[in-house]
């Protein structure tokens, strides 16, 4: 098949699509991947096109809080989305695929697929589009509402209303002009492990919980300095990925001092600026790096302190390592609660409430989750999420 894969967002949104693109290409499919600029993901060897938006720049310049996003909507976020929505239509028409696979944020993909007369499939990296009575839409409501849980999923449709004019402007490029409506997705793929989120029994049969989309290739080995650090004794890994709001120095202090309280060394991955190492805390027991492949550094760790993004959650789970989740926004509180409920993590600490005392206590709790984390890691490593996803696409 000729597959058009379209994703939007930060690194955690791009990595699963890049893994799917490589897996599909390895199996003989012709694949083109539409991606945001400057994602930080290795896209070498892939046929890629730019969707003309740089989420890294938006986060670096303006942070990630909802209020900041609103303030900069007209000057930055809105124009970026307009460029992306138009690029999706233009690049998909040019490629003439047999199927379109799109991230939930790519709001013009369904219309262009309909114009080409081909199926489209939506990918929910977070289960926010498919209603269930078992839990509210992650990132919309942070507590169980019982029989009202299903109603919270209506909020996801607000994005389409917010960008309605931009969607119509982009779809004016279509051969038939702006469609009055679009067809339903042929299938929904969730690159989520059933070990971390058992499949709700009220999801329709077209919704597929595939397991995480993790490449089969082994992680590249870190350089010698990193390897020497990893071999130097027990350590934790701390990363907040693309989260950059708040006080990174204070968070770095909390991580290092809490690790030292437990006799652990700290591998501090500063990411897009969410963590920083205060000068007075530097020492042989701390290694600060902008980024490292988590698959390469997690398997020997005592635990991981992270923001709770879906990609990081699965990578830590696959390594069989317990979690301390420090959620910032969106689906992160959901994953923090879910991991704690499963006995894989300490109770989550909201990033604004992170202190040395709270994190020290949470690390103590997380270390008691080691056995459960190792058992889940064994099961997650048996999953073949990419192959399952491709089987679903072949049947559409």
GROMACS .gro file of C-alpha atoms in nm, residues 1-387:
model
  387
    1UNK     CA    1   0.000   0.000   0.000
    2UNK     CA    2   0.087   0.365  -0.035
    3UNK     CA    3   0.046   0.499   0.318
    4UNK     CA    4   0.028   0.864   0.419
    5UNK     CA    5   0.107   0.899   0.789
    6UNK     CA    6   0.036   1.239   0.943
    7UNK     CA    7   0.125   1.348   1.295
    8UNK     CA    8   0.132   1.668   1.496
    9UNK     CA    9   0.276   1.775   1.830
   10UNK     CA   10   0.600   1.724   2.018
   11UNK     CA   11   0.849   1.437   2.026
   12UNK     CA   12   0.611   1.197   2.199
   13UNK     CA   13   0.360   1.245   1.915
   14UNK     CA   14   0.618   1.194   1.640
   15UNK     CA   15   0.813   0.892   1.768
   16UNK     CA   16   0.528   0.637   1.738
   17UNK     CA   17   0.452   0.748   1.382
   18UNK     CA   18   0.820   0.728   1.287
   19UNK     CA   19   0.833   0.373   1.427
   20UNK     CA   20   0.520   0.278   1.230
   21UNK     CA   21   0.664   0.432   0.913
   22UNK     CA   22   0.987   0.230   0.946
   23UNK     CA   23   0.800  -0.091   1.020
   24UNK     CA   24   0.566  -0.043   0.723
   25UNK     CA   25   0.852   0.044   0.487
   26UNK     CA   26   1.048  -0.262   0.602
   27UNK     CA   27   0.748  -0.473   0.500
   28UNK     CA   28   0.736  -0.334   0.150
   29UNK     CA   29   0.480  -0.055   0.184
   30UNK     CA   30   0.544   0.284   0.027
   31UNK     CA   31   0.523   0.529   0.313
   32UNK     CA   32   0.533   0.907   0.337
   33UNK     CA   33   0.540   1.071   0.680
   34UNK     CA   34   0.412   1.424   0.738
   35UNK     CA   35   0.570   1.569   1.053
   36UNK     CA   36   0.614   1.898   1.239
   37UNK     CA   37   0.956   2.062   1.213
   38UNK     CA   38   1.235   2.020   1.467
   39UNK     CA   39   1.076   1.734   1.662
   40UNK     CA   40   1.408   1.590   1.778
   41UNK     CA   41   1.314   1.245   1.644
   42UNK     CA   42   1.551   1.047   1.423
   43UNK     CA   43   1.380   1.045   1.081
   44UNK     CA   44   1.680   0.929   0.879
   45UNK     CA   45   1.594   0.700   0.590
   46UNK     CA   46   1.224   0.794   0.596
   47UNK     CA   47   1.032   0.974   0.321
   48UNK     CA   48   0.916   1.281   0.512
   49UNK     CA   49   0.744   1.610   0.435
   50UNK     CA   50   0.714   1.914   0.659
   51UNK     CA   51   0.376   2.017   0.796
   52UNK     CA   52   0.517   2.368   0.846
   53UNK     CA   53   0.475   2.403   1.221
   54UNK     CA   54   0.743   2.391   1.491
   55UNK     CA   55   0.603   2.290   1.829
   56UNK     CA   56   0.952   2.298   1.980
   57UNK     CA   57   0.972   2.671   1.907
   58UNK     CA   58   0.626   2.734   2.049
   59UNK     CA   59   0.713   2.556   2.373
   60UNK     CA   60   1.060   2.711   2.405
   61UNK     CA   61   0.935   3.065   2.348
   62UNK     CA   62   0.602   3.057   2.527
   63UNK     CA   63   0.587   2.760   2.761
   64UNK     CA   64   0.311   2.504   2.776
   65UNK     CA   65   0.048   2.640   3.013
   66UNK     CA   66  -0.307   2.677   2.877
   67UNK     CA   67  -0.311   3.049   2.963
   68UNK     CA   68   0.010   3.109   2.771
   69UNK     CA   69  -0.134   2.919   2.476
   70UNK     CA   70  -0.442   3.141   2.479
   71UNK     CA   71  -0.233   3.457   2.494
   72UNK     CA   72  -0.028   3.351   2.195
   73UNK     CA   73  -0.305   3.184   1.998
   74UNK     CA   74  -0.350   3.466   1.749
   75UNK     CA   75   0.019   3.537   1.693
   76UNK     CA   76   0.176   3.191   1.710
   77UNK     CA   77  -0.050   2.889   1.768
   78UNK     CA   78  -0.329   2.989   1.529
   79UNK     CA   79  -0.102   3.063   1.231
   80UNK     CA   80   0.096   2.744   1.297
   81UNK     CA   81  -0.220   2.535   1.293
   82UNK     CA   82  -0.339   2.706   0.972
   83UNK     CA   83  -0.012   2.620   0.799
   84UNK     CA   84  -0.027   2.262   0.923
   85UNK     CA   85  -0.388   2.202   0.820
   86UNK     CA   86  -0.321   2.337   0.471
   87UNK     CA   87   0.005   2.139   0.436
   88UNK     CA   88  -0.180   1.817   0.524
   89UNK     CA   89  -0.423   1.867   0.236
   90UNK     CA   90  -0.155   1.973  -0.014
   91UNK     CA   91   0.095   1.696   0.067
   92UNK     CA   92  -0.166   1.419   0.081
   93UNK     CA   93  -0.313   1.517  -0.255
   94UNK     CA   94   0.037   1.519  -0.404
   95UNK     CA   95   0.121   1.171  -0.271
   96UNK     CA   96  -0.206   1.004  -0.379
   97UNK     CA   97  -0.200   0.734  -0.108
   98UNK     CA   98  -0.417   0.426  -0.067
   99UNK     CA   99  -0.482   0.503   0.300
  100UNK     CA  100  -0.436   0.796   0.541
  101UNK     CA  101  -0.331   0.737   0.901
  102UNK     CA  102  -0.358   1.049   1.112
  103UNK     CA  103  -0.295   1.180   1.461
  104UNK     CA  104  -0.611   1.304   1.632
  105UNK     CA  105  -0.487   1.666   1.601
  106UNK     CA  106  -0.461   1.647   1.220
  107UNK     CA  107  -0.810   1.780   1.154
  108UNK     CA  108  -0.808   1.799   0.773
  109UNK     CA  109  -0.691   1.444   0.702
  110UNK     CA  110  -1.039   1.288   0.694
  111UNK     CA  111  -1.165   1.537   0.436
  112UNK     CA  112  -0.873   1.483   0.199
  113UNK     CA  113  -0.906   1.104   0.232
  114UNK     CA  114  -1.275   1.131   0.141
  115UNK     CA  115  -1.187   1.348  -0.159
  116UNK     CA  116  -0.946   1.077  -0.277
  117UNK     CA  117  -1.199   0.801  -0.209
  118UNK     CA  118  -0.970   0.616   0.034
  119UNK     CA  119  -1.006   0.505   0.398
  120UNK     CA  120  -0.868   0.706   0.686
  121UNK     CA  121  -0.763   0.576   1.027
  122UNK     CA  122  -0.725   0.784   1.342
  123UNK     CA  123  -0.454   0.726   1.602
  124UNK     CA  124  -0.530   0.809   1.964
  125UNK     CA  125  -0.199   0.826   2.148
  126UNK     CA  126  -0.422   0.915   2.441
  127UNK     CA  127  -0.778   0.774   2.463
  128UNK     CA  128  -0.962   1.105   2.426
  129UNK     CA  129  -1.191   1.043   2.125
  130UNK     CA  130  -1.355   0.708   2.206
  131UNK     CA  131  -1.604   0.744   2.494
  132UNK     CA  132  -1.619   0.493   2.777
  133UNK     CA  133  -1.806   0.482   3.104
  134UNK     CA  134  -1.495   0.353   3.284
  135UNK     CA  135  -1.297   0.680   3.297
  136UNK     CA  136  -1.339   1.044   3.188
  137UNK     CA  137  -1.156   1.184   2.887
  138UNK     CA  138  -0.790   1.219   2.994
  139UNK     CA  139  -0.688   1.582   3.020
  140UNK     CA  140  -1.048   1.703   3.029
  141UNK     CA  141  -1.148   1.591   3.378
  142UNK     CA  142  -0.911   1.461   3.644
  143UNK     CA  143  -1.157   1.263   3.858
  144UNK     CA  144  -1.402   0.984   3.797
  145UNK     CA  145  -1.754   1.111   3.723
  146UNK     CA  146  -1.923   0.772   3.716
  147UNK     CA  147  -2.218   0.768   3.476
  148UNK     CA  148  -2.115   1.111   3.343
  149UNK     CA  149  -1.772   0.992   3.223
  150UNK     CA  150  -1.890   0.937   2.865
  151UNK     CA  151  -2.012   1.297   2.840
  152UNK     CA  152  -1.661   1.434   2.895
  153UNK     CA  153  -1.549   1.305   2.554
  154UNK     CA  154  -1.757   1.573   2.381
  155UNK     CA  155  -1.482   1.821   2.476
  156UNK     CA  156  -1.246   1.673   2.216
  157UNK     CA  157  -1.482   1.787   1.943
  158UNK     CA  158  -1.426   2.144   2.055
  159UNK     CA  159  -1.094   2.151   1.867
  160UNK     CA  160  -1.275   2.109   1.537
  161UNK     CA  161  -1.511   2.393   1.624
  162UNK     CA  162  -1.218   2.614   1.730
  163UNK     CA  163  -1.039   2.562   1.397
  164UNK     CA  164  -1.349   2.537   1.176
  165UNK     CA  165  -1.258   2.835   0.956
  166UNK     CA  166  -0.899   2.714   0.918
  167UNK     CA  167  -1.022   2.366   0.825
  168UNK     CA  168  -1.256   2.512   0.564
  169UNK     CA  169  -0.981   2.734   0.422
  170UNK     CA  170  -0.745   2.437   0.392
  171UNK     CA  171  -1.014   2.214   0.237
  172UNK     CA  172  -1.081   2.472  -0.034
  173UNK     CA  173  -0.781   2.309  -0.209
  174UNK     CA  174  -0.976   1.985  -0.250
  175UNK     CA  175  -1.108   1.892  -0.596
  176UNK     CA  176  -1.467   1.909  -0.474
  177UNK     CA  177  -1.416   2.206  -0.246
  178UNK     CA  178  -1.512   2.217   0.120
  179UNK     CA  179  -1.711   1.902   0.212
  180UNK     CA  180  -2.040   1.931   0.399
  181UNK     CA  181  -1.933   1.641   0.621
  182UNK     CA  182  -1.665   1.371   0.646
  183UNK     CA  183  -1.689   0.994   0.681
  184UNK     CA  184  -1.617   0.805   1.000
  185UNK     CA  185  -1.272   0.655   1.049
  186UNK     CA  186  -1.233   0.303   0.915
  187UNK     CA  187  -1.057   0.215   1.241
  188UNK     CA  188  -0.906   0.368   1.552
  189UNK     CA  189  -0.559   0.264   1.666
  190UNK     CA  190  -0.438   0.319   2.022
  191UNK     CA  191  -0.062   0.253   2.062
  192UNK     CA  192  -0.120   0.168   2.428
  193UNK     CA  193  -0.032  -0.146   2.620
  194UNK     CA  194  -0.323  -0.343   2.768
  195UNK     CA  195  -0.089  -0.399   3.062
  196UNK     CA  196  -0.124  -0.028   3.141
  197UNK     CA  197  -0.482   0.027   3.024
  198UNK     CA  198  -0.710  -0.278   2.999
  199UNK     CA  199  -0.948  -0.244   2.704
  200UNK     CA  200  -1.289  -0.105   2.810
  201UNK     CA  201  -1.569  -0.344   2.719
  202UNK     CA  202  -1.787  -0.060   2.583
  203UNK     CA  203  -1.543   0.038   2.306
  204UNK     CA  204  -1.665  -0.056   1.955
  205UNK     CA  205  -1.495  -0.334   1.759
  206UNK     CA  206  -1.331  -0.081   1.525
  207UNK     CA  207  -1.116   0.046   1.814
  208UNK     CA  208  -0.790  -0.147   1.848
  209UNK     CA  209  -0.564  -0.139   2.154
  210UNK     CA  210  -0.250  -0.251   1.972
  211UNK     CA  211   0.020  -0.228   2.235
  212UNK     CA  212   0.288   0.040   2.217
  213UNK     CA  213   0.463   0.118   1.889
  214UNK     CA  214   0.818   0.036   1.975
  215UNK     CA  215   1.081  -0.039   1.709
  216UNK     CA  216   1.240  -0.383   1.709
  217UNK     CA  217   1.591  -0.243   1.660
  218UNK     CA  218   1.806  -0.230   1.976
  219UNK     CA  219   1.873   0.112   2.127
  220UNK     CA  220   2.206   0.268   2.031
  221UNK     CA  221   2.470   0.227   2.299
  222UNK     CA  222   2.551   0.548   2.488
  223UNK     CA  223   2.899   0.694   2.467
  224UNK     CA  224   3.175   0.588   2.705
  225UNK     CA  225   3.121   0.866   2.961
  226UNK     CA  226   2.754   0.775   2.997
  227UNK     CA  227   2.832   0.403   3.019
  228UNK     CA  228   3.086   0.466   3.294
  229UNK     CA  229   2.827   0.662   3.490
  230UNK     CA  230   2.563   0.389   3.448
  231UNK     CA  231   2.809   0.127   3.576
  232UNK     CA  232   2.907   0.334   3.879
  233UNK     CA  233   2.628   0.226   4.114
  234UNK     CA  234   2.251   0.259   4.167
  235UNK     CA  235   2.091   0.554   3.987
  236UNK     CA  236   1.760   0.706   3.889
  237UNK     CA  237   1.667   0.867   3.560
  238UNK     CA  238   1.479   1.199   3.559
  239UNK     CA  239   1.324   1.351   3.247
  240UNK     CA  240   1.039   1.592   3.184
  241UNK     CA  241   1.061   1.570   2.806
  242UNK     CA  242   0.915   1.873   2.631
  243UNK     CA  243   0.771   2.026   2.949
  244UNK     CA  244   0.940   2.364   3.003
  245UNK     CA  245   0.720   2.579   3.227
  246UNK     CA  246   0.792   2.670   3.588
  247UNK     CA  247   1.129   2.662   3.765
  248UNK     CA  248   1.366   2.401   3.616
  249UNK     CA  249   1.637   2.474   3.876
  250UNK     CA  250   1.400   2.402   4.165
  251UNK     CA  251   1.288   2.078   4.002
  252UNK     CA  252   1.648   1.974   3.940
  253UNK     CA  253   1.729   2.046   4.304
  254UNK     CA  254   1.434   1.836   4.422
  255UNK     CA  255   1.542   1.542   4.206
  256UNK     CA  256   1.909   1.544   4.302
  257UNK     CA  257   1.858   1.597   4.676
  258UNK     CA  258   1.584   1.331   4.689
  259UNK     CA  259   1.806   1.084   4.504
  260UNK     CA  260   2.093   1.150   4.744
  261UNK     CA  261   1.860   1.091   5.039
  262UNK     CA  262   1.819   0.736   4.906
  263UNK     CA  263   2.184   0.679   4.816
  264UNK     CA  264   2.106   0.704   4.445
  265UNK     CA  265   2.297   0.884   4.174
  266UNK     CA  266   2.106   1.098   3.923
  267UNK     CA  267   2.099   1.087   3.544
  268UNK     CA  268   1.930   1.421   3.470
  269UNK     CA  269   1.795   1.459   3.117
  270UNK     CA  270   1.720   1.829   3.077
  271UNK     CA  271   1.510   1.793   2.760
  272UNK     CA  272   1.348   2.113   2.636
  273UNK     CA  273   1.433   2.296   2.958
  274UNK     CA  274   1.209   2.136   3.218
  275UNK     CA  275   1.505   2.033   3.435
  276UNK     CA  276   1.829   2.212   3.517
  277UNK     CA  277   2.118   2.127   3.749
  278UNK     CA  278   2.206   2.401   4.003
  279UNK     CA  279   2.581   2.463   4.007
  280UNK     CA  280   2.614   2.394   4.379
  281UNK     CA  281   2.469   2.042   4.334
  282UNK     CA  282   2.717   1.928   4.071
  283UNK     CA  283   2.920   1.622   4.162
  284UNK     CA  284   3.036   1.280   4.055
  285UNK     CA  285   2.698   1.136   4.147
  286UNK     CA  286   2.509   1.353   3.892
  287UNK     CA  287   2.526   1.343   3.514
  288UNK     CA  288   2.322   1.606   3.328
  289UNK     CA  289   2.260   1.557   2.957
  290UNK     CA  290   2.017   1.725   2.716
  291UNK     CA  291   1.883   1.391   2.594
  292UNK     CA  292   1.964   1.020   2.571
  293UNK     CA  293   1.769   0.724   2.431
  294UNK     CA  294   1.561   0.611   2.729
  295UNK     CA  295   1.571   0.251   2.609
  296UNK     CA  296   1.948   0.257   2.654
  297UNK     CA  297   1.962   0.403   3.006
  298UNK     CA  298   1.646   0.282   3.183
  299UNK     CA  299   1.697  -0.097   3.213
  300UNK     CA  300   1.960  -0.061   3.488
  301UNK     CA  301   1.786   0.223   3.674
  302UNK     CA  302   1.630   0.194   4.019
  303UNK     CA  303   1.337   0.409   3.908
  304UNK     CA  304   1.237   0.692   3.674
  305UNK     CA  305   1.103   1.036   3.764
  306UNK     CA  306   0.909   1.176   3.469
  307UNK     CA  307   0.618   1.391   3.353
  308UNK     CA  308   0.382   1.109   3.257
  309UNK     CA  309   0.364   1.156   2.880
  310UNK     CA  310   0.225   0.847   2.709
  311UNK     CA  311   0.550   0.767   2.525
  312UNK     CA  312   0.765   0.797   2.835
  313UNK     CA  313   0.515   0.594   3.040
  314UNK     CA  314   0.544   0.304   2.796
  315UNK     CA  315   0.922   0.325   2.767
  316UNK     CA  316   0.964   0.312   3.145
  317UNK     CA  317   0.710   0.030   3.172
  318UNK     CA  318   0.890  -0.171   2.902
  319UNK     CA  319   1.216  -0.137   3.097
  320UNK     CA  320   1.049  -0.287   3.405
  321UNK     CA  321   1.129   0.018   3.616
  322UNK     CA  322   0.897   0.181   3.876
  323UNK     CA  323   0.777   0.539   3.825
  324UNK     CA  324   0.738   0.866   4.008
  325UNK     CA  325   0.511   1.079   3.788
  326UNK     CA  326   0.520   1.458   3.814
  327UNK     CA  327   0.236   1.560   3.580
  328UNK     CA  328   0.213   1.903   3.420
  329UNK     CA  329  -0.100   1.894   3.204
  330UNK     CA  330  -0.319   1.711   2.950
  331UNK     CA  331  -0.318   1.331   2.988
  332UNK     CA  332  -0.026   1.324   3.233
  333UNK     CA  333  -0.239   1.324   3.553
  334UNK     CA  334  -0.440   1.036   3.403
  335UNK     CA  335  -0.129   0.824   3.351
  336UNK     CA  336   0.004   0.915   3.695
  337UNK     CA  337  -0.317   0.793   3.860
  338UNK     CA  338  -0.336   0.484   3.640
  339UNK     CA  339   0.021   0.373   3.715
  340UNK     CA  340  -0.034   0.426   4.086
  341UNK     CA  341  -0.359   0.227   4.070
  342UNK     CA  342  -0.173  -0.062   3.905
  343UNK     CA  343   0.097  -0.063   4.174
  344UNK     CA  344   0.369   0.051   3.935
  345UNK     CA  345   0.426   0.400   4.074
  346UNK     CA  346   0.404   0.622   4.377
  347UNK     CA  347   0.108   0.858   4.398
  348UNK     CA  348   0.169   1.135   4.142
  349UNK     CA  349   0.303   1.473   4.253
  350UNK     CA  350   0.166   1.770   4.052
  351UNK     CA  351   0.460   1.971   3.923
  352UNK     CA  352   0.358   2.284   4.117
  353UNK     CA  353   0.368   2.083   4.441
  354UNK     CA  354   0.704   1.918   4.383
  355UNK     CA  355   0.937   1.954   4.682
  356UNK     CA  356   1.237   1.764   4.812
  357UNK     CA  357   1.027   1.624   5.097
  358UNK     CA  358   0.742   1.503   4.873
  359UNK     CA  359   0.974   1.354   4.614
  360UNK     CA  360   1.188   1.180   4.879
  361UNK     CA  361   0.877   1.011   5.017
  362UNK     CA  362   0.752   0.923   4.667
  363UNK     CA  363   1.084   0.761   4.575
  364UNK     CA  364   1.056   0.548   4.886
  365UNK     CA  365   0.707   0.436   4.776
  366UNK     CA  366   0.816   0.376   4.416
  367UNK     CA  367   1.106   0.154   4.515
  368UNK     CA  368   0.852  -0.082   4.675
  369UNK     CA  369   0.688  -0.120   4.331
  370UNK     CA  370   0.995  -0.284   4.179
  371UNK     CA  371   0.860  -0.638   4.164
  372UNK     CA  372   0.531  -0.537   4.001
  373UNK     CA  373   0.714  -0.313   3.752
  374UNK     CA  374   0.947  -0.596   3.652
  375UNK     CA  375   0.654  -0.832   3.591
  376UNK     CA  376   0.471  -0.577   3.377
  377UNK     CA  377   0.790  -0.502   3.186
  378UNK     CA  378   0.821  -0.868   3.089
  379UNK     CA  379   0.468  -0.864   2.946
  380UNK     CA  380   0.506  -0.530   2.764
  381UNK     CA  381   0.823  -0.655   2.595
  382UNK     CA  382   0.624  -0.945   2.449
  383UNK     CA  383   0.383  -0.711   2.266
  384UNK     CA  384   0.408  -0.646   1.894
  385UNK     CA  385   0.214  -0.323   1.863
  386UNK     CA  386   0.353  -0.219   1.525
  387UNK     CA  387   0.271  -0.550   1.359
   0.00000   0.00000   0.00000
